[in-house]
């Protein structure tokens, strides 16, 4: 029988009452919790895939590849490594504390809130949930109301597996989210836009609640003169058109040397036609998704038309149908940094192509814009790779590829500044939802007793002299 959560404040208090029970569970007990979730996802994978198709037009294959399988792998990874993650870690103790023992003890944060988005509504709801449960927390999950079929499917799934005092799903609109962020959670994990992330952070500050913010931004794809253009086009098209471009780390714009622009445009056109089809098949086929709503289509159409009016040109696509939630894969050339397409994250299948003359010029543009969530470099020159790594920053970076860094649970996934705060996946998710508690055990006959006042005694004066001597012998050059 499905368990329905109580009203928000009562639900929060119920989880707060349970948080110490959850925090004191062993690795074996948490592994059992994660296995129950793993098995339930496998039982309900068809229902989840159907919900993804209803909300976003995702094919069954894309749902498996980008949503269901990654979550199952995340759970399996956590189950295998959880005992090591939970283990208390011994660390060194300085000589002045001779005989003391120093440790770092991972502790659950307590009652946590996960605010998940609509673009990957299964993956980006359940992956943080897995990390929080692995760390020993209780969780309230608020899925996006923009993907209502998935939100209900998640609510049904989690109500089947968990008691509400451990995990509960709350559905609703922005008002519900605002109410939740006003509660004194011990940690809030938010995935969404930078604008909403600011509101979440302000609300969390009122309760001094720690936050993980997974945001977005304009992730550049930089094509170096040494790059293989056909390979670049293949991987660019896949990363850009996955989920109809509604991916936080999708390439948002391309920078290509002037002399190679036309060759890249031709290669992109060929790849899109071969991978996704044209015209009727593009609309009817199973390989290309839909936008989440008509407003998203209208926004991208407006930005594209305004940029064309300013001198850009559409070289492929340009079909926008709000009623069908459809945008044809669209490539826009002759774009400049001042045009509307470059003023905000696109989050859809429209790809602006800009040209540059020198690498310095391209890197200067990347640095002028907000720090991106991802940076994609296509090059055959190791010196260029080192230069881009040294002269730019981003949440993540992929050389000669796009998006795939998300699939490695050993890598942290997160942004910098406007593109996010904190990181997760694998052990990094466990750490995001844990407090690293410092524990020092002082021995009975501790040398610290020689530091007690009055300081005119020989003991403290000798210790002060010895410390100065040690500074001269070791110093900062060690």
Tab-separated table of C-alpha atoms in Angstrom, residues 115 178 181 188 190-206 209 211-217 343-345 369-371 416-421:
chain	number	residue	atom	x	y	z
A	115	UNK	CA	14.910	20.071	-5.434
A	178	UNK	CA	9.490	28.365	-1.509
A	181	UNK	CA	13.314	26.227	1.311
A	188	UNK	CA	19.589	21.699	0.422
A	190	UNK	CA	19.194	22.175	-5.881
A	191	UNK	CA	19.511	21.504	-9.606
A	192	UNK	CA	18.168	24.167	-11.960
A	193	UNK	CA	18.751	27.642	-13.328
A	194	UNK	CA	21.195	30.178	-11.951
A	195	UNK	CA	18.343	32.651	-11.333
A	196	UNK	CA	16.376	30.207	-9.170
A	197	UNK	CA	19.598	29.056	-7.519
A	198	UNK	CA	20.066	32.577	-6.162
A	199	UNK	CA	16.603	32.427	-4.549
A	200	UNK	CA	17.396	29.039	-3.010
A	201	UNK	CA	20.659	30.347	-1.591
A	202	UNK	CA	18.969	33.430	-0.103
A	203	UNK	CA	16.331	31.275	1.575
A	204	UNK	CA	18.952	28.846	2.879
A	205	UNK	CA	20.960	31.737	4.327
A	206	UNK	CA	18.085	32.621	6.652
A	209	UNK	CA	21.585	25.906	5.764
A	211	UNK	CA	23.678	24.152	-0.065
A	212	UNK	CA	24.809	22.306	-3.154
A	213	UNK	CA	23.794	24.223	-6.278
A	214	UNK	CA	23.961	22.468	-9.638
A	215	UNK	CA	23.237	25.249	-12.124
A	216	UNK	CA	24.126	25.800	-15.776
A	217	UNK	CA	25.404	28.528	-18.059
A	343	UNK	CA	23.083	36.638	-23.768
A	344	UNK	CA	21.562	33.662	-21.929
A	345	UNK	CA	21.765	29.897	-21.663
A	369	UNK	CA	31.382	35.249	-20.027
A	370	UNK	CA	30.173	33.636	-16.803
A	371	UNK	CA	32.187	30.602	-15.711
A	416	UNK	CA	31.968	27.232	-10.330
A	417	UNK	CA	30.399	30.566	-9.381
A	418	UNK	CA	27.346	31.226	-11.588
A	419	UNK	CA	27.388	27.608	-12.800
A	420	UNK	CA	27.140	26.090	-9.342
A	421	UNK	CA	28.524	25.397	-5.885
